[in-house]
GROMACS .gro file of C-alpha atoms in nm:
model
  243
    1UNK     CA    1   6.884  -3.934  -1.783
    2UNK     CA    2   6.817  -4.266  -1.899
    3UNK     CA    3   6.852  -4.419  -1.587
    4UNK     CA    4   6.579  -4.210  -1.394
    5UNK     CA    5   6.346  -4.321  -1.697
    6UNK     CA    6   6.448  -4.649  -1.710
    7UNK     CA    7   6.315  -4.724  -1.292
    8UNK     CA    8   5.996  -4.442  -1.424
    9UNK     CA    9   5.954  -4.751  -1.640
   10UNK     CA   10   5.995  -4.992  -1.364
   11UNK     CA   11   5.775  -4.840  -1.127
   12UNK     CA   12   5.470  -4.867  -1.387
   13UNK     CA   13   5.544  -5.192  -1.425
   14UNK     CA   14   5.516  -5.227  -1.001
   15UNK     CA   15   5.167  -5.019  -1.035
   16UNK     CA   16   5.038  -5.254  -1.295
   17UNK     CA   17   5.109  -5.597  -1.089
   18UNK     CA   18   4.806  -5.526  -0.842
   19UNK     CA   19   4.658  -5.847  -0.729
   20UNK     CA   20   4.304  -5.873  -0.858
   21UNK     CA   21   4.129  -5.768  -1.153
   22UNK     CA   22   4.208  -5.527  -1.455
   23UNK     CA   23   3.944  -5.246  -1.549
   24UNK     CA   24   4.052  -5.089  -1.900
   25UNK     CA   25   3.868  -4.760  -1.975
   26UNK     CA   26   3.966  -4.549  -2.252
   27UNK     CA   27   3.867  -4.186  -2.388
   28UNK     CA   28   4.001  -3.799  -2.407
   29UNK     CA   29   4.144  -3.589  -2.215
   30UNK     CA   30   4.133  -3.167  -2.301
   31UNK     CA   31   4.380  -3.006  -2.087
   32UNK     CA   32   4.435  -2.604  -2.091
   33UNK     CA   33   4.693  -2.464  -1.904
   34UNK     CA   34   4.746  -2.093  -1.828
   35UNK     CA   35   5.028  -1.895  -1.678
   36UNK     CA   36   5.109  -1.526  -1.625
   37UNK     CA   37   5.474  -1.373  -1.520
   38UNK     CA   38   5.360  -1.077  -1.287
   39UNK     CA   39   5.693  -0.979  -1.201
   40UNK     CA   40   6.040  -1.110  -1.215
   41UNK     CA   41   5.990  -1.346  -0.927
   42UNK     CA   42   5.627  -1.372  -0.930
   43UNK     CA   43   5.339  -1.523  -1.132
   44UNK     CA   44   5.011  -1.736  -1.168
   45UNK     CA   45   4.879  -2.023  -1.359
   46UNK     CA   46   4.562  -2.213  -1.410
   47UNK     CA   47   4.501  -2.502  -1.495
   48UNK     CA   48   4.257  -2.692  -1.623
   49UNK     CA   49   4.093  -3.045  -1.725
   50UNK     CA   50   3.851  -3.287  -1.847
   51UNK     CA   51   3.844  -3.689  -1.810
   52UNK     CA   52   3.582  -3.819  -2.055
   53UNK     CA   53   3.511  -4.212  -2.102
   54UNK     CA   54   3.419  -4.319  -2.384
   55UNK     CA   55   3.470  -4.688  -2.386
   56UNK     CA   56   3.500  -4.929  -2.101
   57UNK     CA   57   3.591  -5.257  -2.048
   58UNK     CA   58   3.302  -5.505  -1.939
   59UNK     CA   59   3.326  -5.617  -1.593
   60UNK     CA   60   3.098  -5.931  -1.501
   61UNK     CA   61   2.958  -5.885  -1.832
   62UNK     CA   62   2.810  -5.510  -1.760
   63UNK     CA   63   2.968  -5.197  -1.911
   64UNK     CA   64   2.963  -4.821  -1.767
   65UNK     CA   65   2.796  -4.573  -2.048
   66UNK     CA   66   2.989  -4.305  -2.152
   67UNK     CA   67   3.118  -4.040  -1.912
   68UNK     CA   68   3.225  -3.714  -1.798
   69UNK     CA   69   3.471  -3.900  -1.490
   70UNK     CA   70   3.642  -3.552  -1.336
   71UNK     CA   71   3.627  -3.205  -1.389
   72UNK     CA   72   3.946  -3.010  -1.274
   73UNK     CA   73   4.021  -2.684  -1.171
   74UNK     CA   74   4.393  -2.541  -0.990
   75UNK     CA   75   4.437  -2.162  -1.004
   76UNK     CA   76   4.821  -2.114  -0.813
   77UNK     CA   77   5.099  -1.886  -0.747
   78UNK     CA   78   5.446  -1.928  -0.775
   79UNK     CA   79   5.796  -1.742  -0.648
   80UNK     CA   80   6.095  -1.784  -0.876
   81UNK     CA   81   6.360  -1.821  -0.666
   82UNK     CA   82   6.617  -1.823  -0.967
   83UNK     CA   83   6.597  -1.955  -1.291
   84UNK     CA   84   6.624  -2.300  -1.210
   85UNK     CA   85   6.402  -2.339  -0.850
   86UNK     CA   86   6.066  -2.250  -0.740
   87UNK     CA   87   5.817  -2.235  -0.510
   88UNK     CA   88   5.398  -2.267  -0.568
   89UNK     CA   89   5.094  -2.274  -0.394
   90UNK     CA   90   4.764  -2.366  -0.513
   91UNK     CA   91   4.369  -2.442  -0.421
   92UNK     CA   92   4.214  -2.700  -0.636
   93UNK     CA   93   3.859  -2.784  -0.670
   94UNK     CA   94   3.802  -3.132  -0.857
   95UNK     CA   95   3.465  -3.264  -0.939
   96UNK     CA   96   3.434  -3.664  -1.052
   97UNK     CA   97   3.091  -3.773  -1.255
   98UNK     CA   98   3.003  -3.385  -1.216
   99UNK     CA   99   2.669  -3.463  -1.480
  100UNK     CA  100   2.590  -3.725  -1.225
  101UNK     CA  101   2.297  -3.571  -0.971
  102UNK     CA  102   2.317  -3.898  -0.739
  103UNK     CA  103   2.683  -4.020  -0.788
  104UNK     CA  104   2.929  -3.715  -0.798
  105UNK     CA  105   3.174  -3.661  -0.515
  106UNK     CA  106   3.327  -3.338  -0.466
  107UNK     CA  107   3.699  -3.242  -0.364
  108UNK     CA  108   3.889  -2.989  -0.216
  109UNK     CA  109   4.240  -2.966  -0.216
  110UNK     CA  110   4.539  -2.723  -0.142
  111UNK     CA  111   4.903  -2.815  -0.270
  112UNK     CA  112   5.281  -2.654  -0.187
  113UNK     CA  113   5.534  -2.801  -0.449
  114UNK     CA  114   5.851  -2.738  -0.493
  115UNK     CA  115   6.016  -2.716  -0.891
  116UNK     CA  116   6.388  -2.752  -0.992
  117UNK     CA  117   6.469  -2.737  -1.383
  118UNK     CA  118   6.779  -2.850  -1.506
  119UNK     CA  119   6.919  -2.870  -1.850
  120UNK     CA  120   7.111  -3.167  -2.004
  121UNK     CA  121   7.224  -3.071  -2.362
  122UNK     CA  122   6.961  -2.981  -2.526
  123UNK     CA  123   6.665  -3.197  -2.278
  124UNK     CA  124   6.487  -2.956  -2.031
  125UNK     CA  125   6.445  -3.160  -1.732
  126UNK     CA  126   6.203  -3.125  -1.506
  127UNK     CA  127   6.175  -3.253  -1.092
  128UNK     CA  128   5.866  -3.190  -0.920
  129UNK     CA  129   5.785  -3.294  -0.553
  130UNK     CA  130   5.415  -3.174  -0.451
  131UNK     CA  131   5.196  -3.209  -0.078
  132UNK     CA  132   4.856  -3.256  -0.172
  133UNK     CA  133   4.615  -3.171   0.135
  134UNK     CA  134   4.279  -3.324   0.040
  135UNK     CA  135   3.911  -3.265   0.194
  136UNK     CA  136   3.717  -3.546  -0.034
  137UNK     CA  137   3.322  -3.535  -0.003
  138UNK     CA  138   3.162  -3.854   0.194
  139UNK     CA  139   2.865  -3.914   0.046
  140UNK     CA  140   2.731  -4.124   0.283
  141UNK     CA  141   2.834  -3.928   0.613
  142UNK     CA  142   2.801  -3.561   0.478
  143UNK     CA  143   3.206  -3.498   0.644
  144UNK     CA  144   3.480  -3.448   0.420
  145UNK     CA  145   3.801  -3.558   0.620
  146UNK     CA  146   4.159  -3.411   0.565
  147UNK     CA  147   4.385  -3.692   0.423
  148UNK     CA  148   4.748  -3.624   0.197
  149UNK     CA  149   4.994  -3.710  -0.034
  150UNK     CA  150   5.350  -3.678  -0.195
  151UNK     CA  151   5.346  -3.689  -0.548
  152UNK     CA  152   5.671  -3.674  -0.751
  153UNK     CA  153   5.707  -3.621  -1.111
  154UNK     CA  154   5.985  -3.661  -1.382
  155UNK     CA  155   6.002  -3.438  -1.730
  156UNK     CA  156   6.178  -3.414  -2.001
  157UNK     CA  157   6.108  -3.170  -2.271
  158UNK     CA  158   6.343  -3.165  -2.586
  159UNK     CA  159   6.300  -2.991  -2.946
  160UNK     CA  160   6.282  -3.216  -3.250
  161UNK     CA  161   6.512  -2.963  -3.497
  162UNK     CA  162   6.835  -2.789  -3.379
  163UNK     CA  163   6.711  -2.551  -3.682
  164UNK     CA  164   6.350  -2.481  -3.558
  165UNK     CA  165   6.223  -2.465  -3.173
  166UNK     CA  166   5.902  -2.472  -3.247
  167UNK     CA  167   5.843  -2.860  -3.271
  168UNK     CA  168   5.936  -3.045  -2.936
  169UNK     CA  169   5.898  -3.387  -2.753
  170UNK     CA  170   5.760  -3.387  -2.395
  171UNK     CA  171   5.712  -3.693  -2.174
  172UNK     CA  172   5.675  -3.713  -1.813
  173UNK     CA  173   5.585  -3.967  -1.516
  174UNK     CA  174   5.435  -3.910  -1.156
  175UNK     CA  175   5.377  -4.118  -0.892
  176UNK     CA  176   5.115  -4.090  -0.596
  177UNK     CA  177   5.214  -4.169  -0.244
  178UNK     CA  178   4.943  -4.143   0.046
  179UNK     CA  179   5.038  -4.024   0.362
  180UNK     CA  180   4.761  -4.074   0.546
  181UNK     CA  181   4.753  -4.325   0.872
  182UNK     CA  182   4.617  -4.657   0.768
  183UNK     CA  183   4.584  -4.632   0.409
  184UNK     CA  184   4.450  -4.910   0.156
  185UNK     CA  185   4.777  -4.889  -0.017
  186UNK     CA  186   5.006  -4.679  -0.027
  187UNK     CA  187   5.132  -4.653  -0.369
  188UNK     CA  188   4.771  -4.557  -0.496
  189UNK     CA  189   4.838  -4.423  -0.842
  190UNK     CA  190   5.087  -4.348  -1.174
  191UNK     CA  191   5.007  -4.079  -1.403
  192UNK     CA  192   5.253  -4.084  -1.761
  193UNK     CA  193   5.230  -3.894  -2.044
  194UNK     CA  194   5.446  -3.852  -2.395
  195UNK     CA  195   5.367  -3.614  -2.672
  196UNK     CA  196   5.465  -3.401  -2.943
  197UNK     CA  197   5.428  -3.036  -2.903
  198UNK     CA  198   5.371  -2.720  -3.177
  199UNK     CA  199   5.442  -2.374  -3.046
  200UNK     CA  200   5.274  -2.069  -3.265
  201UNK     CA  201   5.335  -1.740  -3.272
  202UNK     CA  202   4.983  -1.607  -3.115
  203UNK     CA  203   4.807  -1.902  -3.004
  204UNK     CA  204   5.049  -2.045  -2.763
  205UNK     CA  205   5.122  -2.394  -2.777
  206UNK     CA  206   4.949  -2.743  -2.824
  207UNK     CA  207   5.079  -3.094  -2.716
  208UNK     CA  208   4.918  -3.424  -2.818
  209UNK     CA  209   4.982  -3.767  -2.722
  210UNK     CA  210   4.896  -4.068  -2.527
  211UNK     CA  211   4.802  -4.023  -2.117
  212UNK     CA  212   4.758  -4.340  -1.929
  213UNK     CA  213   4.669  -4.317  -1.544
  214UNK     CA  214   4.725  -4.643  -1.343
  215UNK     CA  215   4.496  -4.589  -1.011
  216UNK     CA  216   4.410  -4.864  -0.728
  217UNK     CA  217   4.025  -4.902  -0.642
  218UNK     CA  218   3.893  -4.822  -0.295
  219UNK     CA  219   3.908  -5.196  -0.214
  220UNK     CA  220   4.308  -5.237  -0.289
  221UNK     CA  221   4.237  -5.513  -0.447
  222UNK     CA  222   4.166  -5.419  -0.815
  223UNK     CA  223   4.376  -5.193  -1.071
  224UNK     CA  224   4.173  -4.900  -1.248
  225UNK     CA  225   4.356  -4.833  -1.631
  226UNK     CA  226   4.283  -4.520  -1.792
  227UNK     CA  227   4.411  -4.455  -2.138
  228UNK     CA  228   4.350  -4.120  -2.268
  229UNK     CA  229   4.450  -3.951  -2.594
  230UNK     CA  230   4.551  -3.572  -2.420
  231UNK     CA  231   4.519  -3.211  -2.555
  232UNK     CA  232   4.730  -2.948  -2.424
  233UNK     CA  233   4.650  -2.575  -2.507
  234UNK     CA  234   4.948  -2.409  -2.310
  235UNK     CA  235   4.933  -2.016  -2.325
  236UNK     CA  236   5.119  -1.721  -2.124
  237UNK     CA  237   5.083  -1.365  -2.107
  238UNK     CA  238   5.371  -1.109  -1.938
  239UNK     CA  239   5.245  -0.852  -1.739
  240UNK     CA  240   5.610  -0.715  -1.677
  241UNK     CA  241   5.646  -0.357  -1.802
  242UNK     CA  242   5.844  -0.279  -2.126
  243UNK     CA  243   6.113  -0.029  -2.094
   0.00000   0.00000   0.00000
């Protein structure tokens, strides 16, 4: 395990060496995350965020003001194949500078991942390899052509007290791989998070902790940072019937 998050470690480091300039912004991030069981080998989730800028760095002297960058949506389905494997399918509808009336760009997306959860000791790992089919809005030409990506993440989840399950550490990396023809780069962007988690008794869970996004510019020439203190609210309902 500490090998796949030692070259996790690695690979940010790769993101980060982008020839050109640095652009630092930094703000919060409110996540909620839904999920149902239907059945024993069915159920749904949906998922849900905000990026909000708060600061940014000055570029040739001149700051952006404060922002609402991306609005999120995924509502998905997912067969269990056994307790360790499964399979999901999702549309997603994402929104960036959705307050913005002459600057927003709209997205829509379909993905089919694939999840396999292992367990080492007491560390829940996590493997997830996901096709993103994309339809991004042109602005300028009114089309919205289909371009994709591979994106594969690493988890770990692990509880703090042997005593109490309750309290738990939960980290996790993904990288962004176009696979497009003729991309401006192929690696485009890293996404890492590590927090500590609380799960109640009625209100489901809540995670907190620092989110940084590493993210090439249209150009390929420049490195976009986004540091983001997250909020998870992570809740679940069963639907199953109680004998």
């Amino acid at each position: 395990m500490q090998l796949k998050w030692i070259v996790s470690i690695v690979i940010i480091l790769i993101c980060r060496a982008v020839n050109g300039q640095n652009v630092n912004h930094f703000g919060v991030f409110p996540v909620i995350d839904h999920s149902g069981q239907l059945s024993d080998k069915w159920n749904y989730s949906l998922y849900y965020f905000g990026a909000f800028n708060l600061i940014t760095e000055k570029v040739i002297g001149v700051a952006e003001d404060p922002n609402f960058a991306v609005f999120y949506s995924e509502q998905a389905i997912t067969y269990q194949l056994n307790k360790h494997l499964s399979f999901t399918g999702s549309y997603v509808y994402e929104r960036q500078l959705p307050l913005d009336k002459d600057n927003y760009r709209n997205e829509n997306r379909f993905y089919l991942q694939t999840t396999l959860n292992s367990n080492i000791g007491r560390v829940l790992m996590r493997y997830r390899l996901r096709y993103d089919g994309r339809f991004i809005q042109n602005r300028v030409t009114g089309e919205s052509p289909y371009t994709s990506r591979l994106r594969f993440l690493i988890g770990a989840t692990v509880s703090l007290s042997q005593k109490n399950s309750r309290l738990y550490f939960t980290a996790y990396n993904e990288m962004f791989f176009n696979t497009y023809k003729n991309p401006i780069t192929v690696y485009a962007e890293n996404w890492a998070f590590a927090g500590i988690g609380l799960r109640t008794k009625k209100t489901g869970a809540f995670e907190l902790g620092p989110f940084y996004i590493a993210s090439v510019d249209n150009t390929g020439d420049n490195l976009l940072n986004y540091y983001y203190l997250q909020l998870n609210w992570i809740t679940h309902l069963d639907f199953r019937k109680k004998n």
